[in-house]
Amino acid sequence: MRTHVSAPYSQGKHGLACDGVALAAIAHDVGTPVFVYSAQAIRDAYTGIDRAFADYPHAIHYALKANSTLALLRLLRGLGSRADANSGGEIRVAFRAGFGPADIVFTGVGKTRDELEFAVAQDVGTINAESPGELDRIAAVAAAAGRTARVALRVNPDIDAKTHANISTGLRINKFGVALEDARAIYRDRRDVKGLRFTGVHVHIGSQITSAEPLQRAAHALAGIAIELRDDGVPLEHVDLGGGLGIPYEGQPMIAPSEYAAAVLPALRRCGLPVVLEPGRAIVGRSGALVSRVVDTKQNPDGRRFAVLDAGMTELMRPALYGSYHRIEPVEPRQAAVSQWDIVGPICESSDAFGRERDMPLLEVGDLVAVLDTGAYGAVMGSNYNRRLLSPEVLVDDGAWTVIRRRQTLDDVLALES
Ligand code: LLP
């Protein structure tokens, strides 16, 4: 039952390679910065979760927000994945990639009227509602369209996911969902409302969760409310556990899919309902590397060395936004002695640094480095700040590689302006 999940990036005789394809060769042809993804790593991660839940009715709705490049979505759809879309844009992208309306859960705080009308008109699988007000707006939109929307209410169980504060979502102080103790009455009061059909209950307590305990507590809360609702005469068809499974950015111990399943399945069995999972990072995170070139090096009088890259927070915002750690590796083999480097980007912001005091061999202008574990929340969070252009993306599969998104051009950007 164990899946073999190999690390996609390893040093070979042509330097750092993705499933055997030299990153230097890709950088040479496509230029830098460039995101590279391993198709095999995505397959392994998806099937790892799918197999862990094999003995229980489940559906994996990959969270598009982690990375929604069409080629990756088509790959995941081919594996049997469904989709978690967080905006009207993500629903449309899911359709483009071949997902059908029934495959989609529409999540997210602050859905606009246009987005709700679109989701209802398209008859998406489930709309995860964030508040009583949103339920009422969905009901109005659906009734006006002569339809019935399938909805799940997102509950906020006040559970500390023990992750970075900026990506914790299951605490009372967070804007997400409705308090667990209010949920029952919200369902009860609306169970006969025209335009609504309650099919599920949803929870998502945060992202980059590294221990099973908070997820286990969330599953218990979810099962508990589903059972109460059944007693109230509001029988549900599924429970939605959200996403959140972390990846080992720093090589730290991580919850394996099997441990995740073992932690949440007892609660799920208690309510007996099929489970929806919305993993994002755990599926694509480890597949990606951001390959970048050193454009300058310098040393301060106090000895601090800087390597300035042609990629920065406009390509990968996570370090600047959350202080998050990403491994950084030289792409070409280097014998020279190891010293400490601050690996920084070219943007005029001091937070624009990928790593501080990292042990690296002597770096020189023109050298390539790879920032690892950048498949999730990397390219999707890119920006045009400083009039920089979005990076291309390359998919490595079975020893070959393809550009799955070309580099943006300044003409692409200026096409929007008068
Ligand atoms: N479901 C919902 C309702 C979510 O809000 C999220 C992520 C997911 C599923 C997927 O979570 P995952 O399995 O990827 O942890 N930009 C941040 C992460 C933000 C996550 C937002 N919500 C980062 O770079 O760490």
Tab-separated table of C-alpha atoms and ligand atoms in Angstrom:
chain	number	residue	atom	x	y	z
A	1	MET	CA	0.000	0.000	0.000
A	2	ARG	CA	2.956	2.347	0.529
A	3	THR	CA	3.685	4.511	-2.464
A	4	HIS	CA	7.222	5.282	-3.320
A	5	VAL	CA	7.515	9.053	-3.351
A	6	SER	CA	10.878	9.936	-4.764
A	7	ALA	CA	12.320	13.406	-4.459
A	8	PRO	CA	12.098	14.821	-7.970
A	9	TYR	CA	15.284	16.903	-7.692
A	10	SER	CA	18.696	15.321	-7.360
A	11	GLN	CA	22.285	16.032	-8.318
A	12	GLY	CA	23.488	14.129	-11.364
A	13	LYS	CA	26.523	14.400	-13.569
A	14	HIS	CA	24.986	17.385	-15.389
A	15	GLY	CA	24.162	19.100	-12.120
A	16	LEU	CA	20.784	19.391	-10.485
A	17	ALA	CA	18.137	17.543	-12.455
A	18	CYS	CA	14.364	17.097	-12.350
A	19	ASP	CA	13.598	13.406	-12.863
A	20	GLY	CA	16.842	13.103	-14.780
A	21	VAL	CA	16.407	16.229	-16.942
A	22	ALA	CA	19.197	18.756	-16.304
A	23	LEU	CA	17.808	22.070	-15.066
A	24	ALA	CA	20.729	23.825	-16.787
A	25	ALA	CA	19.494	22.564	-20.163
A	26	ILE	CA	15.993	23.925	-19.525
A	27	ALA	CA	17.382	27.269	-18.326
A	28	HIS	CA	19.614	27.436	-21.378
A	29	ASP	CA	16.677	27.028	-23.760
A	30	VAL	CA	13.899	28.883	-21.939
A	31	GLY	CA	15.920	31.470	-20.017
A	32	THR	CA	15.556	32.401	-16.364
A	33	PRO	CA	13.685	32.745	-14.108
A	34	VAL	CA	11.697	29.630	-14.934
A	35	PHE	CA	9.466	27.311	-12.914
A	36	VAL	CA	10.032	23.608	-13.527
A	37	TYR	CA	7.585	20.910	-12.375
A	38	SER	CA	7.866	17.141	-12.207
A	39	ALA	CA	4.785	15.365	-13.545
A	40	GLN	CA	5.822	12.201	-11.729
A	41	ALA	CA	6.014	13.976	-8.369
A	42	ILE	CA	2.460	15.246	-8.885
A	43	ARG	CA	1.231	11.766	-9.799
A	44	ASP	CA	2.958	10.262	-6.762
A	45	ALA	CA	1.543	12.859	-4.400
A	46	TYR	CA	-1.983	12.536	-5.775
A	47	THR	CA	-2.029	8.751	-5.692
A	48	GLY	CA	-0.483	8.764	-2.207
A	49	ILE	CA	-3.512	10.626	-0.839
A	50	ASP	CA	-5.983	8.708	-2.981
A	51	ARG	CA	-4.645	5.348	-1.772
A	52	ALA	CA	-4.560	6.423	1.860
A	53	PHE	CA	-8.341	6.929	1.669
A	54	ALA	CA	-8.980	3.932	-0.601
A	55	ASP	CA	-11.052	2.127	2.026
A	56	TYR	CA	-13.439	5.022	2.552
A	57	PRO	CA	-15.723	6.852	0.087
A	58	HIS	CA	-13.802	9.993	-0.798
A	59	ALA	CA	-13.301	12.588	-3.508
A	60	ILE	CA	-10.136	14.627	-3.948
A	61	HIS	CA	-10.884	18.162	-5.086
A	62	TYR	CA	-7.466	19.574	-5.882
A	63	ALA	CA	-7.282	23.205	-4.661
A	64	LEU	CA	-6.599	25.190	-7.820
A	65	LYS	CA	-5.276	28.148	-5.880
A	66	ALA	CA	-2.029	26.250	-5.253
A	67	ASN	CA	-1.251	26.132	-8.983
A	68	SER	CA	-3.810	26.157	-11.769
A	69	THR	CA	-1.695	26.057	-14.911
A	70	LEU	CA	-3.832	24.173	-17.442
A	71	ALA	CA	-1.339	21.397	-18.132
A	72	LEU	CA	-1.117	20.540	-14.425
A	73	LEU	CA	-4.902	20.551	-14.111
A	74	ARG	CA	-5.239	18.223	-17.100
A	75	LEU	CA	-2.669	15.915	-15.549
A	76	LEU	CA	-4.585	15.838	-12.272
A	77	ARG	CA	-7.932	15.400	-13.971
A	78	GLY	CA	-6.459	12.420	-15.797
A	79	LEU	CA	-5.680	10.884	-12.405
A	80	GLY	CA	-9.297	11.240	-11.309
A	81	SER	CA	-9.004	14.472	-9.393
A	82	ARG	CA	-11.872	16.917	-9.090
A	83	ALA	CA	-11.497	20.628	-8.413
A	84	ASP	CA	-11.750	23.149	-5.588
A	85	ALA	CA	-12.181	26.579	-7.170
A	86	ASN	CA	-11.872	29.757	-5.166
A	87	SER	CA	-13.195	32.327	-7.624
A	88	GLY	CA	-15.191	32.668	-10.810
A	89	GLY	CA	-11.843	32.737	-12.595
A	90	GLU	CA	-10.778	29.408	-11.127
A	91	ILE	CA	-14.136	27.841	-12.062
A	92	ARG	CA	-13.611	28.970	-15.670
A	93	VAL	CA	-10.034	27.682	-15.673
A	94	ALA	CA	-11.263	24.337	-14.319
A	95	PHE	CA	-13.759	24.141	-17.214
A	96	ARG	CA	-10.978	24.937	-19.685
A	97	ALA	CA	-8.964	22.071	-18.267
A	98	GLY	CA	-11.887	19.720	-18.849
A	99	PHE	CA	-13.478	19.517	-15.406
A	100	GLY	CA	-17.277	19.406	-15.486
A	101	PRO	CA	-19.540	21.493	-13.238
A	102	ALA	CA	-20.281	18.486	-11.029
A	103	ASP	CA	-16.543	18.110	-10.327
A	104	ILE	CA	-16.307	21.517	-8.685
A	105	VAL	CA	-16.623	22.759	-5.141
A	106	PHE	CA	-16.726	26.537	-5.084
A	107	THR	CA	-15.101	27.838	-1.904
A	108	GLY	CA	-13.884	31.222	-0.751
A	109	VAL	CA	-14.677	34.214	1.387
A	110	GLY	CA	-16.464	37.066	-0.334
A	111	LYS	CA	-18.037	35.551	-3.413
A	112	THR	CA	-19.514	38.336	-5.529
A	113	ARG	CA	-23.029	38.315	-6.907
A	114	ASP	CA	-21.612	37.763	-10.409
A	115	GLU	CA	-19.634	34.771	-9.193
A	116	LEU	CA	-22.653	33.284	-7.427
A	117	GLU	CA	-24.857	33.780	-10.480
A	118	PHE	CA	-22.249	32.097	-12.635
A	119	ALA	CA	-21.791	29.179	-10.229
A	120	VAL	CA	-25.557	28.663	-9.938
A	121	ALA	CA	-26.122	28.947	-13.698
A	122	GLN	CA	-23.352	26.407	-14.299
A	123	ASP	CA	-24.785	24.147	-11.593
A	124	VAL	CA	-21.437	23.515	-9.871
A	125	GLY	CA	-21.270	20.476	-7.584
A	126	THR	CA	-21.286	22.316	-4.261
A	127	ILE	CA	-21.021	25.905	-3.149
A	128	ASN	CA	-19.272	26.164	0.212
A	129	ALA	CA	-20.959	29.116	1.894
A	130	GLU	CA	-19.084	31.283	4.370
A	131	SER	CA	-21.913	33.031	6.223
A	132	PRO	CA	-25.690	33.132	6.752
A	133	GLY	CA	-25.784	36.203	4.525
A	134	GLU	CA	-24.059	34.346	1.732
A	135	LEU	CA	-26.518	31.439	2.068
A	136	ASP	CA	-29.345	33.901	1.672
A	137	ARG	CA	-27.735	35.469	-1.397
A	138	ILE	CA	-27.222	32.017	-2.929
A	139	ALA	CA	-30.884	31.201	-2.248
A	140	ALA	CA	-32.013	34.440	-3.901
A	141	VAL	CA	-29.791	33.938	-6.927
A	142	ALA	CA	-30.880	30.316	-7.309
A	143	ALA	CA	-34.568	31.044	-6.860
A	144	ALA	CA	-34.365	33.846	-9.439
A	145	ALA	CA	-32.761	31.408	-11.865
A	146	GLY	CA	-35.345	28.727	-11.099
A	147	ARG	CA	-32.635	26.454	-9.746
A	148	THR	CA	-31.663	24.750	-6.520
A	149	ALA	CA	-28.064	25.215	-5.388
A	150	ARG	CA	-26.288	22.447	-3.492
A	151	VAL	CA	-24.552	24.070	-0.560
A	152	ALA	CA	-22.300	23.267	2.375
A	153	LEU	CA	-21.738	25.708	5.211
A	154	ARG	CA	-18.160	26.348	6.257
A	155	VAL	CA	-17.827	26.029	9.996
A	156	ASN	CA	-15.047	27.574	12.024
A	157	PRO	CA	-14.241	25.113	14.809
A	158	ASP	CA	-11.796	27.392	16.694
A	159	ILE	CA	-8.946	24.915	16.299
A	160	ASP	CA	-5.340	26.051	16.239
A	161	ALA	CA	-3.746	24.483	13.149
A	162	LYS	CA	-0.311	25.327	14.629
A	163	THR	CA	0.896	26.842	11.399
A	164	HIS	CA	1.950	30.353	10.347
A	165	ALA	CA	-0.553	32.947	11.596
A	166	ASN	CA	-1.121	34.267	8.069
A	167	ILE	CA	-2.329	30.883	6.830
A	168	SER	CA	-4.320	29.810	9.909
A	169	THR	CA	-8.011	29.908	9.152
A	170	GLY	CA	-9.774	27.856	11.820
A	171	LEU	CA	-9.556	30.227	14.776
A	172	ARG	CA	-12.321	32.402	16.116
A	173	ILE	CA	-10.287	35.498	15.269
A	174	ASN	CA	-10.157	34.492	11.580
A	175	LYS	CA	-12.636	35.739	8.994
A	176	PHE	CA	-13.511	32.262	7.761
A	177	GLY	CA	-16.802	30.395	8.118
A	178	VAL	CA	-19.339	30.559	10.938
A	179	ALA	CA	-18.772	29.618	14.571
A	180	LEU	CA	-19.402	25.925	15.129
A	181	GLU	CA	-22.039	26.619	17.786
A	182	ASP	CA	-24.046	28.788	15.364
A	183	ALA	CA	-24.022	26.295	12.517
A	184	ARG	CA	-26.862	24.052	13.657
A	185	ALA	CA	-29.361	26.894	13.886
A	186	ILE	CA	-28.279	28.317	10.541
A	187	TYR	CA	-29.003	24.993	8.844
A	188	ARG	CA	-32.233	24.445	10.762
A	189	ASP	CA	-33.575	27.908	9.955
A	190	ARG	CA	-32.929	27.503	6.249
A	191	ARG	CA	-33.607	23.874	5.554
A	192	ASP	CA	-36.843	24.615	3.690
A	193	VAL	CA	-35.677	27.746	1.892
A	194	LYS	CA	-36.400	27.720	-1.817
A	195	GLY	CA	-33.269	27.581	-3.928
A	196	LEU	CA	-31.095	25.857	-1.297
A	197	ARG	CA	-30.316	22.237	-0.737
A	198	PHE	CA	-27.896	21.471	2.067
A	199	THR	CA	-25.652	18.648	0.934
A	200	GLY	CA	-22.609	19.046	3.131
A	201	VAL	CA	-20.631	20.774	5.828
A	202	HIS	CA	-17.163	22.206	5.282
A	203	VAL	CA	-14.118	22.993	7.379
A	204	HIS	CA	-10.630	24.220	6.447
A	205	ILE	CA	-8.466	25.160	9.415
A	206	GLY	CA	-5.314	26.294	7.650
A	207	SER	CA	-2.450	25.407	5.380
A	208	GLN	CA	1.032	23.874	5.796
A	209	ILE	CA	-0.221	21.852	8.765
A	210	THR	CA	2.548	19.610	10.030
A	211	SER	CA	0.881	17.496	12.714
A	212	ALA	CA	-2.176	15.263	12.554
A	213	GLU	CA	-3.768	16.390	15.801
A	214	PRO	CA	-5.476	19.623	14.599
A	215	LEU	CA	-6.805	17.826	11.505
A	216	GLN	CA	-8.117	15.040	13.704
A	217	ARG	CA	-9.925	17.538	15.915
A	218	ALA	CA	-11.378	19.237	12.837
A	219	ALA	CA	-12.665	15.883	11.571
A	220	HIS	CA	-14.331	15.230	14.943
A	221	ALA	CA	-15.994	18.629	14.876
A	222	LEU	CA	-17.195	18.019	11.343
A	223	ALA	CA	-18.574	14.556	12.092
A	224	GLY	CA	-20.240	15.889	15.238
A	225	ILE	CA	-22.142	18.594	13.420
A	226	ALA	CA	-23.119	16.224	10.598
A	227	ILE	CA	-24.621	13.834	13.169
A	228	GLU	CA	-26.480	16.664	14.932
A	229	LEU	CA	-27.885	17.845	11.634
A	230	ARG	CA	-29.090	14.358	10.795
A	231	ASP	CA	-30.893	14.343	14.155
A	232	ASP	CA	-32.407	17.705	13.217
A	233	GLY	CA	-33.761	16.286	9.978
A	234	VAL	CA	-31.110	17.845	7.730
A	235	PRO	CA	-29.427	14.764	6.289
A	236	LEU	CA	-26.176	15.582	4.489
A	237	GLU	CA	-24.474	13.775	1.626
A	238	HIS	CA	-20.840	14.578	2.409
A	239	VAL	CA	-18.433	16.244	4.795
A	240	ASP	CA	-15.632	18.423	3.403
A	241	LEU	CA	-12.397	18.403	5.408
A	242	GLY	CA	-10.662	21.093	3.367
A	243	GLY	CA	-6.951	20.976	2.619
A	244	GLY	CA	-3.964	21.871	4.723
A	245	LEU	CA	-1.559	18.951	4.575
A	246	GLY	CA	1.968	20.336	4.832
A	247	ILE	CA	5.187	19.463	3.008
A	248	PRO	CA	8.702	19.172	4.495
A	249	TYR	CA	10.227	22.473	3.328
A	250	GLU	CA	13.011	22.107	5.872
A	251	GLY	CA	13.274	18.344	5.742
A	252	GLN	CA	11.264	18.175	8.988
A	253	PRO	CA	9.100	15.135	9.813
A	254	MET	CA	5.789	15.420	8.016
A	255	ILE	CA	2.365	13.781	8.244
A	256	ALA	CA	2.247	11.057	5.630
A	257	PRO	CA	-1.086	10.644	3.812
A	258	SER	CA	-1.550	7.336	5.638
A	259	GLU	CA	-1.192	9.072	9.016
A	260	TYR	CA	-3.585	11.774	7.908
A	261	ALA	CA	-6.137	9.146	6.918
A	262	ALA	CA	-5.599	7.200	10.153
A	263	ALA	CA	-6.158	10.403	12.157
A	264	VAL	CA	-9.412	11.461	10.495
A	265	LEU	CA	-11.066	8.197	9.448
A	266	PRO	CA	-12.409	7.196	12.895
A	267	ALA	CA	-14.378	10.449	13.058
A	268	LEU	CA	-15.551	10.079	9.472
A	269	ARG	CA	-16.717	6.525	10.104
A	270	ARG	CA	-18.720	7.803	13.053
A	271	CYS	CA	-20.874	9.927	10.742
A	272	GLY	CA	-20.571	7.538	7.794
A	273	LEU	CA	-20.639	10.251	5.126
A	274	PRO	CA	-18.329	10.368	2.094
A	275	VAL	CA	-15.485	12.820	2.546
A	276	VAL	CA	-14.320	15.606	0.239
A	277	LEU	CA	-10.648	16.555	0.532
A	278	GLU	CA	-9.220	19.798	-0.867
A	279	PRO	CA	-5.442	19.371	-0.877
A	280	GLY	CA	-3.356	21.851	-2.834
A	281	ARG	CA	0.188	22.178	-1.551
A	282	ALA	CA	0.614	18.489	-0.705
A	283	ILE	CA	-0.101	17.591	-4.340
A	284	VAL	CA	2.031	20.086	-6.264
A	285	GLY	CA	4.390	21.688	-3.738
A	286	ARG	CA	7.335	19.339	-3.970
A	287	SER	CA	7.120	19.005	-7.750
A	288	GLY	CA	8.381	22.524	-8.433
A	289	ALA	CA	11.701	24.352	-8.618
A	290	LEU	CA	12.277	27.987	-9.472
A	291	VAL	CA	15.464	28.183	-11.523
A	292	SER	CA	17.198	31.526	-11.460
A	293	ARG	CA	20.527	33.064	-12.397
A	294	VAL	CA	22.918	35.027	-10.197
A	295	VAL	CA	23.155	38.571	-11.570
A	296	ASP	CA	25.426	40.125	-8.937
A	297	THR	CA	27.511	39.190	-5.922
A	298	LYS	CA	29.049	41.365	-3.243
A	299	GLN	CA	30.485	41.294	0.238
A	300	ASN	CA	29.965	43.829	3.013
A	301	PRO	CA	32.813	44.969	5.312
A	302	ASP	CA	31.314	42.779	8.076
A	303	GLY	CA	31.778	39.769	5.824
A	304	ARG	CA	28.145	39.278	4.804
A	305	ARG	CA	27.935	37.959	1.251
A	306	PHE	CA	25.034	38.589	-1.067
A	307	ALA	CA	24.066	36.789	-4.230
A	308	VAL	CA	21.450	38.762	-6.159
A	309	LEU	CA	19.236	36.623	-8.399
A	310	ASP	CA	17.136	37.435	-11.446
A	311	ALA	CA	14.134	36.094	-9.474
A	312	GLY	CA	12.639	37.689	-6.402
A	313	MET	CA	9.391	38.232	-4.560
A	314	THR	CA	7.656	38.887	-7.889
A	315	GLU	CA	8.300	35.237	-8.799
A	316	LEU	CA	8.082	33.659	-5.334
A	317	MET	CA	6.400	35.736	-2.675
A	318	ARG	CA	6.334	33.222	0.160
A	319	PRO	CA	9.634	34.171	1.849
A	320	ALA	CA	8.788	37.894	1.794
A	321	LEU	CA	5.196	37.360	2.880
A	322	TYR	CA	5.556	34.676	5.540
A	323	GLY	CA	9.285	34.436	6.163
A	324	SER	CA	8.975	30.926	4.773
A	325	TYR	CA	11.926	28.668	4.216
A	326	HIS	CA	12.788	27.164	0.831
A	327	ARG	CA	15.849	25.069	0.144
A	328	ILE	CA	18.200	26.709	-2.345
A	329	GLU	CA	20.684	24.647	-4.328
A	330	PRO	CA	23.328	25.456	-6.900
A	331	VAL	CA	22.344	23.931	-10.244
A	332	GLU	CA	25.819	23.292	-11.625
A	333	PRO	CA	28.304	21.207	-9.668
A	334	ARG	CA	30.711	23.416	-7.718
A	335	GLN	CA	33.801	22.226	-5.873
A	336	ALA	CA	34.650	25.525	-4.226
A	337	ALA	CA	34.592	25.935	-0.436
A	338	VAL	CA	31.287	26.524	1.273
A	339	SER	CA	30.533	29.900	2.814
A	340	GLN	CA	27.417	31.690	3.987
A	341	TRP	CA	25.313	33.712	1.581
A	342	ASP	CA	22.215	35.844	1.645
A	343	ILE	CA	20.333	34.828	-1.486
A	344	VAL	CA	18.255	37.843	-2.472
A	345	GLY	CA	16.069	39.119	-5.287
A	346	PRO	CA	16.374	42.237	-7.426
A	347	ILE	CA	13.342	44.111	-6.038
A	348	CYS	CA	13.824	47.284	-4.001
A	349	GLU	CA	12.347	45.806	-0.812
A	350	SER	CA	14.473	44.421	2.004
A	351	SER	CA	12.015	41.557	2.467
A	352	ASP	CA	12.932	40.441	-1.053
A	353	ALA	CA	15.255	37.666	0.123
A	354	PHE	CA	14.907	33.919	-0.472
A	355	GLY	CA	17.324	32.882	2.260
A	356	ARG	CA	19.759	34.371	4.720
A	357	GLU	CA	23.089	32.957	5.852
A	358	ARG	CA	22.752	29.871	3.706
A	359	ASP	CA	25.691	27.550	3.252
A	360	MET	CA	26.555	27.620	-0.445
A	361	PRO	CA	29.666	27.110	-2.556
A	362	LEU	CA	31.285	30.214	-4.019
A	363	LEU	CA	28.665	31.764	-6.280
A	364	GLU	CA	29.558	33.769	-9.348
A	365	VAL	CA	27.609	35.948	-11.712
A	366	GLY	CA	25.941	33.720	-14.289
A	367	ASP	CA	25.575	30.725	-11.959
A	368	LEU	CA	22.224	29.002	-11.787
A	369	VAL	CA	20.463	28.255	-8.509
A	370	ALA	CA	17.218	26.405	-7.852
A	371	VAL	CA	14.737	27.366	-5.155
A	372	LEU	CA	12.996	24.116	-4.276
A	373	ASP	CA	9.480	23.108	-3.250
A	374	THR	CA	7.953	25.936	-5.270
A	375	GLY	CA	5.208	24.033	-7.083
A	376	ALA	CA	2.498	25.389	-4.775
A	377	TYR	CA	1.781	29.083	-4.199
A	378	GLY	CA	4.750	30.043	-6.371
A	379	ALA	CA	3.898	31.004	-9.950
A	380	VAL	CA	0.256	31.650	-9.008
A	381	MET	CA	1.293	34.406	-6.613
A	382	GLY	CA	3.613	36.091	-9.130
A	383	SER	CA	3.200	39.769	-9.916
A	384	ASN	CA	4.263	42.457	-12.370
A	385	TYR	CA	5.726	44.701	-9.665
A	386	ASN	CA	8.638	46.716	-11.053
A	387	ARG	CA	7.146	45.890	-14.470
A	388	ARG	CA	8.600	42.450	-14.229
A	389	LEU	CA	7.151	39.730	-16.444
A	390	LEU	CA	5.561	36.490	-15.269
A	391	SER	CA	7.919	33.546	-15.627
A	392	PRO	CA	7.474	30.616	-17.957
A	393	GLU	CA	6.607	27.179	-16.613
A	394	VAL	CA	8.004	23.868	-17.808
A	395	LEU	CA	6.666	20.374	-17.168
A	396	VAL	CA	9.100	17.473	-17.060
A	397	ASP	CA	7.544	14.124	-17.863
A	398	ASP	CA	9.126	10.825	-18.725
A	399	GLY	CA	12.532	12.278	-19.559
A	400	ALA	CA	11.160	15.057	-21.811
A	401	TRP	CA	10.120	18.607	-21.051
A	402	THR	CA	7.531	21.012	-22.430
A	403	VAL	CA	6.876	24.706	-21.927
A	404	ILE	CA	3.366	24.735	-20.441
A	405	ARG	CA	3.257	28.530	-20.039
A	406	ARG	CA	5.426	30.878	-22.063
A	407	ARG	CA	7.149	33.877	-20.576
A	408	GLN	CA	4.935	36.942	-20.439
A	409	THR	CA	5.997	39.802	-22.713
A	410	LEU	CA	5.790	43.516	-22.049
A	411	ASP	CA	3.316	43.672	-24.928
A	412	ASP	CA	1.083	41.200	-23.064
A	413	VAL	CA	1.111	43.531	-20.081
A	414	LEU	CA	0.694	46.786	-21.979
A	415	ALA	CA	-2.133	45.367	-24.072
A	416	LEU	CA	-4.390	46.274	-21.122
A	417	GLU	CA	-3.396	49.929	-21.104
A	418	SER	CA	-4.353	52.884	-23.238
B	1	LLP	N1	-9.442	24.655	0.781
B	1	LLP	C1	-9.588	25.933	1.157
B	1	LLP	C2	-10.921	26.434	1.493
B	1	LLP	C3	-8.464	26.779	1.243
B	1	LLP	O1	-8.614	28.033	1.638
B	1	LLP	C4	-7.181	26.275	0.907
B	1	LLP	C5	-5.988	27.122	0.970
B	1	LLP	C6	-7.085	24.933	0.482
B	1	LLP	C7	-8.237	24.138	0.450
B	1	LLP	C8	-5.778	24.304	0.092
B	1	LLP	O2	-4.908	24.267	1.170
B	1	LLP	P1	-3.524	23.459	1.082
B	1	LLP	O3	-3.850	21.999	0.965
B	1	LLP	O4	-2.797	23.956	-0.111
B	1	LLP	O5	-2.838	23.783	2.341
B	1	LLP	N2	-0.311	31.220	0.040
B	1	LLP	C9	-0.116	30.427	1.235
B	1	LLP	C10	-1.156	29.347	1.382
B	1	LLP	C11	-2.569	29.870	1.401
B	1	LLP	C12	-3.590	28.775	1.506
B	1	LLP	C13	-4.969	29.299	1.334
B	1	LLP	N3	-6.005	28.334	1.366
B	1	LLP	C14	1.286	29.854	1.214
B	1	LLP	O6	2.040	30.142	0.265
B	1	LLP	O7	1.703	29.177	2.148
